[in-house]
Amino acid sequence: MLTGDILAREFTRIVSQYYPQIGELLNYSHVKVIHRQWGRPAKRLQYIGIYCSEEMMTYLQVHQNSLREIAENMGLVQVVLLNATRLLRDPMSKLKQADPRLWLELHLLAA
């Protein structure tokens, strides 16, 4: 089974290969595979989370259908765009304790 990091790198590589303009946008964001379980019996779902700044999100939303198509061809469920700036400013967020490395990377993206 492929780990999330390998899937995220492969997703980024494929996007850069087939859509160079979108791949350039992904260089300024953090791509992560998110695992969730849903339903009874629990079914494991994997989807791509793209953490990006607020201004980068508007550019990526234009190309979300292309990103979703690549993710579905890789066997992933969906592509979700997450606003890194809003996530860092959320006072109830426990991201700093749960994943400190991601928290630091989001600070670099939001700056």
Short mmCIF file of N, CA, C and O in Angstrom, two decimals:
data_model
loop_
_atom_site.label_atom_id
_atom_site.label_comp_id
_atom_site.label_asym_id
_atom_site.label_seq_id
_atom_site.Cartn_x
_atom_site.Cartn_y
_atom_site.Cartn_z
N MET A 1 0.84 -1.19 0.00
CA MET A 1 0.00 0.00 0.00
C MET A 1 0.88 1.24 0.00
O MET A 1 1.88 1.31 0.71
N LEU A 2 0.52 2.21 -0.80
CA LEU A 2 1.29 3.44 -0.89
C LEU A 2 0.98 4.36 0.28
O LEU A 2 -0.17 4.48 0.71
N THR A 3 2.01 5.00 0.80
CA THR A 3 1.80 5.93 1.89
C THR A 3 1.30 7.26 1.34
O THR A 3 1.38 7.54 0.14
N GLY A 4 0.82 8.09 2.24
CA GLY A 4 0.26 9.37 1.84
C GLY A 4 1.28 10.30 1.21
O GLY A 4 0.97 11.02 0.25
N ASP A 5 2.52 10.28 1.72
CA ASP A 5 3.55 11.16 1.15
C ASP A 5 3.88 10.78 -0.29
O ASP A 5 4.05 11.65 -1.15
N ILE A 6 3.96 9.48 -0.55
CA ILE A 6 4.27 9.03 -1.90
C ILE A 6 3.13 9.38 -2.86
O ILE A 6 3.36 9.84 -3.98
N LEU A 7 1.89 9.20 -2.40
CA LEU A 7 0.74 9.56 -3.24
C LEU A 7 0.70 11.06 -3.52
O LEU A 7 0.38 11.48 -4.63
N ALA A 8 1.01 11.86 -2.51
CA ALA A 8 0.99 13.32 -2.70
C ALA A 8 2.06 13.75 -3.69
O ALA A 8 1.81 14.59 -4.56
N ARG A 9 3.26 13.17 -3.58
CA ARG A 9 4.32 13.50 -4.54
C ARG A 9 3.97 13.04 -5.95
O ARG A 9 4.22 13.74 -6.93
N GLU A 10 3.38 11.86 -6.06
CA GLU A 10 2.98 11.35 -7.37
C GLU A 10 1.88 12.23 -7.98
O GLU A 10 1.89 12.52 -9.18
N PHE A 11 0.92 12.66 -7.16
CA PHE A 11 -0.13 13.56 -7.63
C PHE A 11 0.48 14.85 -8.17
O PHE A 11 0.14 15.31 -9.26
N THR A 12 1.41 15.43 -7.40
CA THR A 12 2.06 16.67 -7.82
C THR A 12 2.85 16.47 -9.10
O THR A 12 2.84 17.32 -10.00
N ARG A 13 3.54 15.33 -9.23
CA ARG A 13 4.32 15.05 -10.43
C ARG A 13 3.43 14.92 -11.66
O ARG A 13 3.72 15.48 -12.72
N ILE A 14 2.30 14.21 -11.51
CA ILE A 14 1.39 14.03 -12.64
C ILE A 14 0.76 15.35 -13.06
O ILE A 14 0.65 15.65 -14.25
N VAL A 15 0.36 16.16 -12.09
CA VAL A 15 -0.21 17.47 -12.41
C VAL A 15 0.81 18.33 -13.13
O VAL A 15 0.50 18.97 -14.14
N SER A 16 2.06 18.32 -12.66
CA SER A 16 3.10 19.11 -13.30
C SER A 16 3.40 18.62 -14.72
O SER A 16 3.73 19.41 -15.60
N GLN A 17 3.28 17.32 -14.93
CA GLN A 17 3.56 16.76 -16.24
C GLN A 17 2.48 17.10 -17.25
O GLN A 17 2.77 17.49 -18.38
N TYR A 18 1.21 16.94 -16.87
CA TYR A 18 0.12 17.15 -17.81
C TYR A 18 -0.41 18.58 -17.84
O TYR A 18 -0.93 19.02 -18.86
N TYR A 19 -0.32 19.28 -16.73
CA TYR A 19 -0.79 20.67 -16.64
C TYR A 19 0.32 21.51 -16.00
O TYR A 19 0.29 21.78 -14.80
N PRO A 20 1.32 21.94 -16.78
CA PRO A 20 2.46 22.67 -16.19
C PRO A 20 2.07 23.95 -15.46
O PRO A 20 2.68 24.30 -14.45
N GLN A 21 1.04 24.64 -15.93
CA GLN A 21 0.61 25.87 -15.26
C GLN A 21 0.06 25.58 -13.87
O GLN A 21 0.35 26.30 -12.91
N ILE A 22 -0.73 24.52 -13.75
CA ILE A 22 -1.28 24.15 -12.45
C ILE A 22 -0.15 23.61 -11.55
O ILE A 22 -0.14 23.87 -10.35
N GLY A 23 0.78 22.88 -12.14
CA GLY A 23 1.92 22.38 -11.38
C GLY A 23 2.74 23.50 -10.77
O GLY A 23 3.25 23.39 -9.65
N GLU A 24 2.85 24.61 -11.51
CA GLU A 24 3.56 25.77 -10.99
C GLU A 24 2.82 26.36 -9.78
O GLU A 24 3.44 26.79 -8.81
N LEU A 25 1.50 26.35 -9.82
CA LEU A 25 0.71 26.82 -8.68
C LEU A 25 0.87 25.91 -7.47
O LEU A 25 0.89 26.38 -6.33
N LEU A 26 0.99 24.61 -7.72
CA LEU A 26 1.15 23.66 -6.61
C LEU A 26 2.50 23.81 -5.91
O LEU A 26 2.65 23.37 -4.78
N ASN A 27 3.47 24.43 -6.60
CA ASN A 27 4.76 24.68 -5.95
C ASN A 27 4.63 25.65 -4.78
O ASN A 27 5.47 25.67 -3.90
N TYR A 28 3.59 26.46 -4.79
CA TYR A 28 3.36 27.44 -3.73
C TYR A 28 2.28 26.99 -2.76
O TYR A 28 1.67 27.81 -2.08
N SER A 29 2.05 25.70 -2.68
CA SER A 29 1.07 25.15 -1.75
C SER A 29 1.59 23.84 -1.18
O SER A 29 2.61 23.33 -1.61
N HIS A 30 0.89 23.31 -0.19
CA HIS A 30 1.27 22.05 0.46
C HIS A 30 0.21 21.01 0.11
O HIS A 30 -0.97 21.20 0.37
N VAL A 31 0.65 19.91 -0.51
CA VAL A 31 -0.25 18.85 -0.94
C VAL A 31 -0.12 17.69 0.04
O VAL A 31 0.99 17.26 0.34
N LYS A 32 -1.26 17.20 0.54
CA LYS A 32 -1.25 16.13 1.52
C LYS A 32 -2.42 15.19 1.25
O LYS A 32 -3.50 15.63 0.85
N VAL A 33 -2.20 13.90 1.46
CA VAL A 33 -3.28 12.92 1.35
C VAL A 33 -3.92 12.79 2.72
O VAL A 33 -3.24 12.55 3.72
N ILE A 34 -5.22 12.96 2.77
CA ILE A 34 -5.97 12.91 4.03
C ILE A 34 -6.77 11.62 4.05
O ILE A 34 -7.45 11.29 3.08
N HIS A 35 -6.67 10.89 5.15
CA HIS A 35 -7.37 9.61 5.31
C HIS A 35 -8.56 9.82 6.25
O HIS A 35 -8.42 10.41 7.32
N ARG A 36 -9.72 9.33 5.88
CA ARG A 36 -10.92 9.38 6.71
C ARG A 36 -11.66 8.06 6.59
O ARG A 36 -11.57 7.36 5.58
N GLN A 37 -12.44 7.74 7.62
CA GLN A 37 -13.32 6.58 7.57
C GLN A 37 -14.74 7.08 7.68
O GLN A 37 -15.03 8.00 8.45
N TRP A 38 -15.62 6.46 6.88
CA TRP A 38 -16.98 6.94 6.83
C TRP A 38 -17.93 5.77 6.65
O TRP A 38 -17.64 4.81 5.93
N GLY A 39 -19.08 5.86 7.29
CA GLY A 39 -20.15 4.89 7.08
C GLY A 39 -20.07 3.68 7.98
O GLY A 39 -19.18 3.52 8.78
N ARG A 40 -21.09 2.83 7.83
CA ARG A 40 -21.17 1.56 8.56
C ARG A 40 -21.36 0.46 7.56
O ARG A 40 -22.37 0.49 6.84
N PRO A 41 -20.54 -0.49 7.43
CA PRO A 41 -19.23 -0.62 8.07
C PRO A 41 -18.28 0.45 7.56
O PRO A 41 -18.44 0.97 6.45
N ALA A 42 -17.31 0.77 8.39
CA ALA A 42 -16.40 1.87 8.08
C ALA A 42 -15.65 1.62 6.77
O ALA A 42 -15.07 0.57 6.57
N LYS A 43 -15.72 2.59 5.90
CA LYS A 43 -15.03 2.53 4.62
C LYS A 43 -13.93 3.58 4.63
O LYS A 43 -14.17 4.74 4.99
N ARG A 44 -12.73 3.18 4.27
CA ARG A 44 -11.59 4.09 4.30
C ARG A 44 -11.58 4.92 3.03
O ARG A 44 -11.56 4.38 1.92
N LEU A 45 -11.55 6.24 3.19
CA LEU A 45 -11.52 7.17 2.06
C LEU A 45 -10.21 7.95 2.09
O LEU A 45 -9.74 8.35 3.14
N GLN A 46 -9.64 8.16 0.93
CA GLN A 46 -8.44 8.98 0.80
C GLN A 46 -8.75 10.11 -0.18
O GLN A 46 -9.31 9.88 -1.25
N TYR A 47 -8.36 11.31 0.21
CA TYR A 47 -8.53 12.43 -0.71
C TYR A 47 -7.35 13.38 -0.58
O TYR A 47 -6.60 13.34 0.40
N ILE A 48 -7.17 14.20 -1.58
CA ILE A 48 -6.06 15.15 -1.62
C ILE A 48 -6.51 16.44 -0.96
O ILE A 48 -7.56 16.99 -1.29
N GLY A 49 -5.70 16.92 -0.03
CA GLY A 49 -5.90 18.22 0.58
C GLY A 49 -4.81 19.16 0.10
O GLY A 49 -3.63 18.84 0.22
N ILE A 50 -5.19 20.27 -0.46
CA ILE A 50 -4.22 21.26 -0.92
C ILE A 50 -4.35 22.48 -0.03
O ILE A 50 -5.35 23.19 -0.05
N TYR A 51 -3.33 22.69 0.80
CA TYR A 51 -3.28 23.84 1.69
C TYR A 51 -2.61 24.98 0.93
O TYR A 51 -1.48 24.84 0.46
N CYS A 52 -3.30 26.11 0.82
CA CYS A 52 -2.74 27.23 0.06
C CYS A 52 -3.20 28.55 0.67
O CYS A 52 -4.12 28.59 1.49
N SER A 53 -2.55 29.63 0.26
CA SER A 53 -2.94 30.94 0.74
C SER A 53 -4.25 31.36 0.08
O SER A 53 -4.69 30.77 -0.89
N GLU A 54 -4.81 32.41 0.60
CA GLU A 54 -6.12 32.87 0.12
C GLU A 54 -6.07 33.31 -1.34
O GLU A 54 -6.96 33.00 -2.12
N GLU A 55 -5.02 34.01 -1.72
CA GLU A 55 -4.94 34.48 -3.11
C GLU A 55 -4.64 33.34 -4.08
O GLU A 55 -5.11 33.34 -5.21
N MET A 56 -3.89 32.33 -3.63
CA MET A 56 -3.60 31.18 -4.48
C MET A 56 -4.84 30.31 -4.67
O MET A 56 -4.99 29.64 -5.69
N MET A 57 -5.72 30.33 -3.68
CA MET A 57 -6.93 29.51 -3.75
C MET A 57 -7.82 29.91 -4.93
O MET A 57 -8.41 29.04 -5.58
N THR A 58 -7.88 31.19 -5.23
CA THR A 58 -8.73 31.63 -6.36
C THR A 58 -8.21 31.07 -7.68
O THR A 58 -9.00 30.69 -8.54
N TYR A 59 -6.89 30.99 -7.84
CA TYR A 59 -6.32 30.43 -9.07
C TYR A 59 -6.55 28.92 -9.16
O TYR A 59 -6.81 28.38 -10.23
N LEU A 60 -6.43 28.23 -8.02
CA LEU A 60 -6.60 26.78 -8.02
C LEU A 60 -8.06 26.38 -8.20
O LEU A 60 -8.35 25.32 -8.76
N GLN A 61 -8.99 27.20 -7.74
CA GLN A 61 -10.42 26.88 -7.89
C GLN A 61 -10.83 26.83 -9.36
O GLN A 61 -11.72 26.08 -9.73
N VAL A 62 -10.17 27.62 -10.18
CA VAL A 62 -10.46 27.61 -11.61
C VAL A 62 -10.13 26.25 -12.22
O VAL A 62 -10.82 25.76 -13.10
N HIS A 63 -9.08 25.61 -11.70
CA HIS A 63 -8.60 24.34 -12.25
C HIS A 63 -9.01 23.14 -11.40
O HIS A 63 -8.45 22.05 -11.56
N GLN A 64 -9.98 23.30 -10.52
CA GLN A 64 -10.34 22.22 -9.60
C GLN A 64 -10.87 20.98 -10.32
O GLN A 64 -10.62 19.85 -9.89
N ASN A 65 -11.56 21.14 -11.43
CA ASN A 65 -12.07 19.97 -12.16
C ASN A 65 -10.93 19.12 -12.72
O ASN A 65 -10.99 17.89 -12.69
N SER A 66 -9.88 19.77 -13.22
CA SER A 66 -8.73 19.02 -13.73
C SER A 66 -8.03 18.28 -12.59
O SER A 66 -7.63 17.13 -12.75
N LEU A 67 -7.89 18.94 -11.45
CA LEU A 67 -7.27 18.30 -10.29
C LEU A 67 -8.10 17.12 -9.81
O LEU A 67 -7.56 16.06 -9.47
N ARG A 68 -9.40 17.29 -9.80
CA ARG A 68 -10.30 16.22 -9.36
C ARG A 68 -10.23 15.02 -10.30
O ARG A 68 -10.23 13.87 -9.86
N GLU A 69 -10.11 15.27 -11.59
CA GLU A 69 -10.02 14.20 -12.57
C GLU A 69 -8.75 13.36 -12.36
O GLU A 69 -8.79 12.13 -12.40
N ILE A 70 -7.63 14.03 -12.11
CA ILE A 70 -6.38 13.32 -11.86
C ILE A 70 -6.47 12.51 -10.57
O ILE A 70 -6.04 11.36 -10.52
N ALA A 71 -7.06 13.09 -9.53
CA ALA A 71 -7.19 12.38 -8.25
C ALA A 71 -8.07 11.14 -8.41
O ALA A 71 -7.75 10.07 -7.87
N GLU A 72 -9.15 11.24 -9.14
CA GLU A 72 -10.03 10.09 -9.34
C GLU A 72 -9.33 9.00 -10.14
O GLU A 72 -9.52 7.82 -9.86
N ASN A 73 -8.49 9.38 -11.11
CA ASN A 73 -7.74 8.38 -11.87
C ASN A 73 -6.68 7.68 -11.01
O ASN A 73 -6.28 6.57 -11.33
N MET A 74 -6.26 8.32 -9.94
CA MET A 74 -5.30 7.72 -9.02
C MET A 74 -5.98 6.88 -7.95
O MET A 74 -5.32 6.28 -7.12
N GLY A 75 -7.31 6.86 -7.94
CA GLY A 75 -8.04 6.08 -6.94
C GLY A 75 -8.39 6.85 -5.69
O GLY A 75 -8.81 6.27 -4.69
N LEU A 76 -8.23 8.17 -5.73
CA LEU A 76 -8.57 9.02 -4.60
C LEU A 76 -9.98 9.57 -4.81
O LEU A 76 -10.47 9.66 -5.93
N VAL A 77 -10.62 9.93 -3.72
CA VAL A 77 -12.03 10.31 -3.79
C VAL A 77 -12.23 11.73 -4.31
O VAL A 77 -13.07 11.96 -5.17
N GLN A 78 -11.46 12.70 -3.81
CA GLN A 78 -11.78 14.09 -4.06
C GLN A 78 -10.53 14.95 -3.90
O GLN A 78 -9.54 14.51 -3.34
N VAL A 79 -10.60 16.19 -4.34
CA VAL A 79 -9.58 17.20 -4.08
C VAL A 79 -10.25 18.32 -3.30
O VAL A 79 -11.28 18.83 -3.71
N VAL A 80 -9.65 18.67 -2.17
CA VAL A 80 -10.20 19.70 -1.31
C VAL A 80 -9.17 20.81 -1.16
O VAL A 80 -8.00 20.55 -0.86
N LEU A 81 -9.59 22.05 -1.39
CA LEU A 81 -8.72 23.20 -1.21
C LEU A 81 -8.96 23.77 0.19
O LEU A 81 -10.09 24.07 0.56
N LEU A 82 -7.88 23.92 0.95
CA LEU A 82 -7.97 24.40 2.32
C LEU A 82 -7.20 25.71 2.45
O LEU A 82 -6.04 25.81 2.02
N ASN A 83 -7.82 26.70 3.06
CA ASN A 83 -7.22 28.02 3.24
C ASN A 83 -6.26 27.98 4.42
O ASN A 83 -6.67 27.88 5.57
N ALA A 84 -4.96 28.04 4.15
CA ALA A 84 -3.94 27.95 5.19
C ALA A 84 -4.00 29.16 6.12
O ALA A 84 -3.82 29.03 7.34
N THR A 85 -4.27 30.33 5.58
CA THR A 85 -4.32 31.54 6.39
C THR A 85 -5.44 31.46 7.42
O THR A 85 -5.23 31.75 8.60
N ARG A 86 -6.60 31.04 6.98
CA ARG A 86 -7.74 30.93 7.89
C ARG A 86 -7.51 29.85 8.94
O ARG A 86 -7.87 30.01 10.11
N LEU A 87 -6.90 28.75 8.55
CA LEU A 87 -6.62 27.66 9.47
C LEU A 87 -5.64 28.08 10.56
O LEU A 87 -5.80 27.71 11.72
N LEU A 88 -4.65 28.88 10.21
CA LEU A 88 -3.68 29.35 11.20
C LEU A 88 -4.28 30.37 12.16
O LEU A 88 -3.87 30.43 13.32
N ARG A 89 -5.24 31.13 11.70
CA ARG A 89 -5.84 32.16 12.55
C ARG A 89 -6.97 31.63 13.43
O ARG A 89 -7.46 32.35 14.30
N ASP A 90 -7.38 30.40 13.22
CA ASP A 90 -8.46 29.80 13.99
C ASP A 90 -8.00 29.55 15.42
O ASP A 90 -7.08 28.76 15.65
N PRO A 91 -8.62 30.20 16.42
CA PRO A 91 -8.16 30.03 17.80
C PRO A 91 -8.47 28.63 18.37
O PRO A 91 -7.82 28.20 19.31
N MET A 92 -9.41 27.91 17.79
CA MET A 92 -9.77 26.58 18.28
C MET A 92 -8.99 25.46 17.59
O MET A 92 -9.16 24.30 17.93
N SER A 93 -8.13 25.82 16.65
CA SER A 93 -7.39 24.81 15.90
C SER A 93 -6.35 24.13 16.79
O SER A 93 -5.63 24.77 17.54
N LYS A 94 -6.29 22.82 16.70
CA LYS A 94 -5.31 22.04 17.45
C LYS A 94 -4.22 21.51 16.52
O LYS A 94 -3.54 20.55 16.83
N LEU A 95 -4.06 22.17 15.39
CA LEU A 95 -3.09 21.74 14.40
C LEU A 95 -1.66 21.83 14.92
O LEU A 95 -0.84 20.97 14.64
N LYS A 96 -1.37 22.85 15.72
CA LYS A 96 -0.02 23.02 16.24
C LYS A 96 0.39 21.83 17.10
O LYS A 96 1.53 21.37 17.03
N GLN A 97 -0.53 21.30 17.89
CA GLN A 97 -0.22 20.16 18.74
C GLN A 97 -0.26 18.85 17.95
O GLN A 97 0.53 17.95 18.19
N ALA A 98 -1.17 18.74 17.00
CA ALA A 98 -1.35 17.49 16.27
C ALA A 98 -0.26 17.27 15.23
O ALA A 98 0.24 16.15 15.08
N ASP A 99 0.11 18.30 14.48
CA ASP A 99 1.11 18.16 13.42
C ASP A 99 1.95 19.43 13.34
O ASP A 99 1.69 20.32 12.52
N PRO A 100 2.97 19.55 14.20
CA PRO A 100 3.77 20.78 14.24
C PRO A 100 4.50 21.09 12.93
O PRO A 100 4.65 22.26 12.57
N ARG A 101 4.93 20.07 12.20
CA ARG A 101 5.63 20.30 10.94
C ARG A 101 4.70 20.95 9.91
O ARG A 101 5.06 21.90 9.23
N LEU A 102 3.48 20.42 9.80
CA LEU A 102 2.50 21.01 8.88
C LEU A 102 2.19 22.44 9.31
O LEU A 102 2.07 23.33 8.47
N TRP A 103 2.07 22.67 10.60
CA TRP A 103 1.78 24.01 11.12
C TRP A 103 2.86 25.00 10.69
O TRP A 103 2.55 26.12 10.26
N LEU A 104 4.13 24.60 10.76
CA LEU A 104 5.22 25.49 10.33
C LEU A 104 5.21 25.71 8.82
O LEU A 104 5.44 26.83 8.35
N GLU A 105 4.93 24.67 8.06
CA GLU A 105 4.87 24.82 6.62
C GLU A 105 3.72 25.75 6.20
O GLU A 105 3.86 26.51 5.25
N LEU A 106 2.62 25.68 6.92
CA LEU A 106 1.51 26.58 6.60
C LEU A 106 1.86 28.03 6.89
O LEU A 106 1.39 28.93 6.19
N HIS A 107 2.68 28.26 7.90
CA HIS A 107 3.14 29.62 8.16
C HIS A 107 3.97 30.17 6.99
O HIS A 107 3.88 31.34 6.65
N LEU A 108 4.77 29.30 6.39
CA LEU A 108 5.55 29.73 5.23
C LEU A 108 4.65 30.05 4.04
O LEU A 108 4.91 30.97 3.28
N LEU A 109 3.58 29.26 3.87
CA LEU A 109 2.65 29.51 2.77
C LEU A 109 1.85 30.78 2.96
O LEU A 109 1.58 31.51 2.01
N ALA A 110 1.46 31.04 4.20
CA ALA A 110 0.60 32.18 4.48
C ALA A 110 1.36 33.50 4.42
O ALA A 110 0.76 34.55 4.24
N ALA A 111 2.68 33.43 4.56
CA ALA A 111 3.49 34.67 4.60
C ALA A 111 3.62 35.29 3.22
O ALA A 111 3.50 34.75 2.22
#
